[in-house]
Amino acid sequence: MTRETSGRERGDGAGVERRRDVVPVLDRVTAPPPPPLPALDALRALVADAAHRAAALLVPLGGESISDVDDGGGYGIDEVAADIARFVAQSGDDTHTGAAAAHLGISLGEMRRLATAHRHGGRAAVATCLAPRHADPEVLAAAEHAVQPLRPSPTAPVERHHNHLTDAPARVQLRYGPDNRWHPYVERYDTWHPAGPPNPDPAAAYRTARTALRGPGAQPKPPRRH
């Protein structure tokens, strides 16, 4: 909801091109909404979230943006958890993270990791973050072979567990998601954190994780030539 003011309304003359000064209506409101409406900051967040979801529906098919309106049921994910993760991810700050974590009965850190996962890869990333799932052993074996040249400690064992491929000495873990992509994770303070966008190529996902460990602004190393 916006308010529009034309040049004619401001007395600028009939020949002046129409201008639009667009101001969100809720930004003009300072009084608390009446019950049973939520608090004003929550109401603003809900309106912004609804606008984002509406805009996502207008993205052309084949676009590059992450779908926020897809069917999470196809990923075997709890719809409430997926939607809350999306909402917190869209908010851009920690304003509603505590309430979201309490609603799901998880820690603040877990809620932040779910929101980060959604920012990187949408609902498939949230499903991948929430729990391990079955993966074809041949898929894991092929991924381990693909990342072997990139490993800093190539003689150390790699752990395969469900859909997780873990290179503990390198502090890198790849998770094979329901979207058939590899989701990169890095270990920080004994916890695995989503480290970047998923990739169908396990080697590319591994490089993303290694880059994340080196810090902001680091560039992935080019693949080795054989």
Short mmCIF file of C-alpha atoms in Angstrom, two decimals:
data_model
loop_
_atom_site.label_atom_id
_atom_site.label_comp_id
_atom_site.label_asym_id
_atom_site.label_seq_id
_atom_site.Cartn_x
_atom_site.Cartn_y
_atom_site.Cartn_z
CA MET A 1 0.00 0.00 0.00
CA THR A 2 1.45 3.33 -1.08
CA ARG A 3 0.44 6.95 -1.46
CA GLU A 4 0.99 8.64 -4.82
CA THR A 5 1.24 12.41 -5.38
CA SER A 6 1.01 13.85 -8.89
CA GLY A 7 2.51 17.07 -10.21
CA ARG A 8 -1.02 18.43 -10.86
CA GLU A 9 -2.02 17.76 -7.23
CA ARG A 10 1.00 19.79 -6.06
CA GLY A 11 0.08 22.73 -8.28
CA ASP A 12 3.00 22.25 -10.68
CA GLY A 13 0.86 22.89 -13.75
CA ALA A 14 -0.99 20.73 -16.25
CA GLY A 15 2.04 20.21 -18.50
CA VAL A 16 4.29 18.80 -15.82
CA GLU A 17 4.98 15.09 -16.03
CA ARG A 18 3.30 13.07 -13.32
CA ARG A 19 5.62 12.11 -10.44
CA ARG A 20 5.21 9.38 -7.89
CA ASP A 21 6.46 9.76 -4.33
CA VAL A 22 5.96 6.23 -3.09
CA VAL A 23 5.96 5.79 0.68
CA PRO A 24 4.95 2.51 2.39
CA VAL A 25 1.83 3.20 4.42
CA LEU A 26 3.06 1.29 7.48
CA ASP A 27 6.15 3.52 7.64
CA ARG A 28 3.83 6.41 8.51
CA VAL A 29 2.19 4.50 11.36
CA THR A 30 3.57 4.88 14.88
CA ALA A 31 0.65 3.83 17.08
CA PRO A 32 0.52 0.15 18.11
CA PRO A 33 -2.01 -1.91 16.14
CA PRO A 34 -5.17 -2.92 18.02
CA PRO A 35 -5.59 -6.53 19.22
CA PRO A 36 -5.50 -9.18 17.88
CA LEU A 37 -2.96 -7.79 15.38
CA PRO A 38 0.74 -8.39 16.13
CA ALA A 39 3.17 -5.67 17.17
CA LEU A 40 3.99 -3.02 14.57
CA ASP A 41 7.50 -4.33 13.80
CA ALA A 42 6.09 -7.84 13.31
CA LEU A 43 3.31 -6.47 11.12
CA ARG A 44 5.84 -4.62 8.95
CA ALA A 45 7.89 -7.82 8.63
CA LEU A 46 4.80 -9.80 7.58
CA VAL A 47 3.89 -7.22 4.93
CA ALA A 48 7.45 -7.20 3.58
CA ASP A 49 7.47 -11.00 3.53
CA ALA A 50 4.17 -11.12 1.64
CA ALA A 51 5.53 -8.64 -0.91
CA HIS A 52 8.66 -10.75 -1.39
CA ARG A 53 6.63 -13.92 -1.94
CA ALA A 54 4.41 -12.12 -4.45
CA ALA A 55 7.49 -10.88 -6.31
CA ALA A 56 8.92 -14.41 -6.35
CA LEU A 57 5.79 -15.60 -8.17
CA LEU A 58 6.60 -13.17 -10.99
CA VAL A 59 10.10 -14.57 -11.62
CA PRO A 60 10.08 -16.11 -15.13
CA LEU A 61 10.46 -19.86 -15.37
CA GLY A 62 14.12 -20.77 -15.70
CA GLY A 63 15.22 -17.72 -13.71
CA GLU A 64 18.24 -17.94 -11.43
CA SER A 65 16.57 -16.85 -8.21
CA ILE A 66 15.94 -19.32 -5.39
CA SER A 67 12.31 -20.36 -5.19
CA ASP A 68 10.61 -19.29 -1.97
CA VAL A 69 7.23 -20.58 -3.05
CA ASP A 70 8.08 -24.14 -4.05
CA ASP A 71 6.53 -27.26 -2.57
CA GLY A 72 8.66 -28.14 0.42
CA GLY A 73 6.73 -31.41 0.77
CA GLY A 74 8.67 -32.75 -2.20
CA TYR A 75 11.82 -32.52 -0.09
CA GLY A 76 10.35 -34.35 2.90
CA ILE A 77 10.69 -31.23 5.03
CA ASP A 78 8.47 -29.92 7.80
CA GLU A 79 6.47 -27.08 6.24
CA VAL A 80 6.42 -24.97 9.40
CA ALA A 81 10.20 -25.19 9.86
CA ALA A 82 10.78 -24.39 6.19
CA ASP A 83 8.50 -21.37 6.23
CA ILE A 84 9.95 -19.99 9.46
CA ALA A 85 13.49 -20.42 8.10
CA ARG A 86 12.44 -18.53 4.98
CA PHE A 87 10.85 -15.76 7.03
CA VAL A 88 13.94 -15.27 9.21
CA ALA A 89 16.21 -15.40 6.16
CA GLN A 90 14.18 -12.68 4.45
CA SER A 91 14.18 -10.39 7.49
CA GLY A 92 17.91 -9.75 7.14
CA ASP A 93 18.56 -9.32 10.87
CA ASP A 94 18.02 -11.02 14.24
CA THR A 95 14.83 -9.15 15.14
CA HIS A 96 12.60 -12.21 14.94
CA THR A 97 15.20 -14.98 15.26
CA GLY A 98 14.63 -15.56 18.98
CA ALA A 99 10.86 -15.86 18.63
CA ALA A 100 11.28 -18.16 15.62
CA ALA A 101 13.70 -20.41 17.51
CA ALA A 102 11.35 -20.59 20.49
CA HIS A 103 8.42 -21.49 18.22
CA LEU A 104 10.38 -24.40 16.72
CA GLY A 105 11.89 -25.43 20.06
CA ILE A 106 15.48 -25.10 18.84
CA SER A 107 18.46 -23.01 19.90
CA LEU A 108 19.22 -19.56 18.55
CA GLY A 109 22.30 -20.94 16.80
CA GLU A 110 20.27 -23.67 15.09
CA MET A 111 17.74 -21.11 13.90
CA ARG A 112 20.50 -18.93 12.47
CA ARG A 113 21.97 -21.92 10.64
CA LEU A 114 18.58 -22.78 9.12
CA ALA A 115 18.15 -19.18 7.97
CA THR A 116 21.65 -19.16 6.49
CA ALA A 117 20.94 -22.43 4.70
CA HIS A 118 17.79 -20.94 3.19
CA ARG A 119 19.70 -17.89 1.94
CA HIS A 120 22.17 -20.19 0.20
CA GLY A 121 19.81 -22.74 -1.32
CA GLY A 122 16.15 -22.29 -0.42
CA ARG A 123 14.01 -25.06 1.01
CA ALA A 124 16.23 -27.87 -0.25
CA ALA A 125 19.08 -26.37 1.77
CA VAL A 126 16.88 -26.21 4.87
CA ALA A 127 15.95 -29.87 4.43
CA THR A 128 19.63 -30.72 4.04
CA CYS A 129 20.51 -28.77 7.17
CA LEU A 130 17.78 -30.26 9.34
CA ALA A 131 18.63 -33.97 9.23
CA PRO A 132 20.69 -36.60 7.42
CA ARG A 133 19.00 -38.62 4.71
CA HIS A 134 19.78 -41.64 2.59
CA ALA A 135 22.14 -41.24 -0.35
CA ASP A 136 23.31 -43.73 -2.96
CA PRO A 137 26.74 -45.09 -1.88
CA GLU A 138 27.92 -44.81 -5.47
CA VAL A 139 27.10 -41.10 -5.47
CA LEU A 140 29.16 -40.61 -2.31
CA ALA A 141 32.05 -42.65 -3.73
CA ALA A 142 32.07 -40.60 -6.93
CA ALA A 143 32.06 -37.36 -4.92
CA GLU A 144 34.95 -38.55 -2.74
CA HIS A 145 36.95 -39.33 -5.87
CA ALA A 146 36.13 -35.88 -7.31
CA VAL A 147 37.35 -33.94 -4.25
CA GLN A 148 40.46 -36.03 -3.61
CA PRO A 149 42.82 -33.74 -5.62
CA LEU A 150 41.56 -30.73 -3.62
CA ARG A 151 42.10 -32.12 -0.15
CA PRO A 152 44.90 -30.55 1.95
CA SER A 153 45.46 -33.92 3.71
CA PRO A 154 44.83 -36.44 0.93
CA THR A 155 45.93 -39.46 2.96
CA ALA A 156 43.51 -38.79 5.83
CA PRO A 157 40.30 -40.85 5.77
CA VAL A 158 37.04 -39.37 4.52
CA GLU A 159 33.90 -40.27 6.47
CA ARG A 160 30.71 -41.25 4.66
CA HIS A 161 27.53 -41.11 6.73
CA HIS A 162 24.10 -41.10 5.10
CA ASN A 163 24.28 -38.15 2.67
CA HIS A 164 27.29 -36.56 4.42
CA LEU A 165 30.84 -36.67 3.08
CA THR A 166 33.16 -35.34 5.80
CA ASP A 167 36.81 -34.36 5.46
CA ALA A 168 37.45 -33.70 9.15
CA PRO A 169 41.10 -32.54 8.91
CA ALA A 170 40.07 -29.95 6.31
CA ARG A 171 36.98 -28.95 8.37
CA VAL A 172 34.84 -29.47 5.26
CA GLN A 173 31.64 -31.43 4.90
CA LEU A 174 29.52 -31.91 1.79
CA ARG A 175 25.85 -32.87 2.12
CA TYR A 176 23.98 -34.34 -0.82
CA GLY A 177 20.62 -32.61 -0.87
CA PRO A 178 17.16 -33.63 -2.12
CA ASP A 179 17.79 -31.26 -5.03
CA ASN A 180 20.66 -33.53 -6.20
CA ARG A 181 23.21 -30.86 -5.37
CA TRP A 182 26.12 -30.80 -2.94
CA HIS A 183 25.70 -28.35 -0.06
CA PRO A 184 29.01 -27.12 1.40
CA TYR A 185 29.53 -26.94 5.18
CA VAL A 186 32.47 -25.89 7.31
CA GLU A 187 33.29 -26.72 10.92
CA ARG A 188 33.51 -23.83 13.36
CA TYR A 189 33.60 -24.29 17.14
CA ASP A 190 32.66 -27.98 16.82
CA THR A 191 29.55 -27.18 14.77
CA TRP A 192 28.90 -27.57 11.06
CA HIS A 193 27.71 -24.36 9.37
CA PRO A 194 26.28 -23.84 5.86
CA ALA A 195 29.09 -22.27 3.86
CA GLY A 196 27.71 -21.29 0.47
CA PRO A 197 25.36 -22.12 -2.39
CA PRO A 198 24.95 -25.76 -3.39
CA ASN A 199 26.43 -27.12 -6.59
CA PRO A 200 25.83 -30.29 -8.63
CA ASP A 201 29.63 -30.62 -8.86
CA PRO A 202 31.09 -31.90 -5.55
CA ALA A 203 34.51 -30.45 -6.38
CA ALA A 204 33.00 -26.99 -6.84
CA ALA A 205 31.12 -27.31 -3.55
CA TYR A 206 34.34 -28.40 -1.82
CA ARG A 207 36.16 -25.35 -3.16
CA THR A 208 33.32 -23.14 -1.91
CA ALA A 209 33.75 -24.55 1.59
CA ARG A 210 37.53 -24.08 1.52
CA THR A 211 37.04 -20.49 0.38
CA ALA A 212 34.61 -19.86 3.23
CA LEU A 213 37.22 -21.07 5.73
CA ARG A 214 39.74 -18.59 4.37
CA GLY A 215 37.38 -15.70 5.16
CA PRO A 216 35.34 -13.01 3.35
CA GLY A 217 36.60 -11.95 -0.04
CA ALA A 218 38.70 -15.06 -0.62
CA GLN A 219 38.58 -16.47 -4.13
CA PRO A 220 38.30 -20.19 -4.88
CA LYS A 221 41.51 -21.76 -6.10
CA PRO A 222 41.37 -22.92 -9.72
CA PRO A 223 41.21 -26.69 -10.27
CA ARG A 224 44.54 -28.42 -10.68
CA ARG A 225 45.62 -29.30 -14.18
CA HIS A 226 46.58 -32.89 -14.87
#
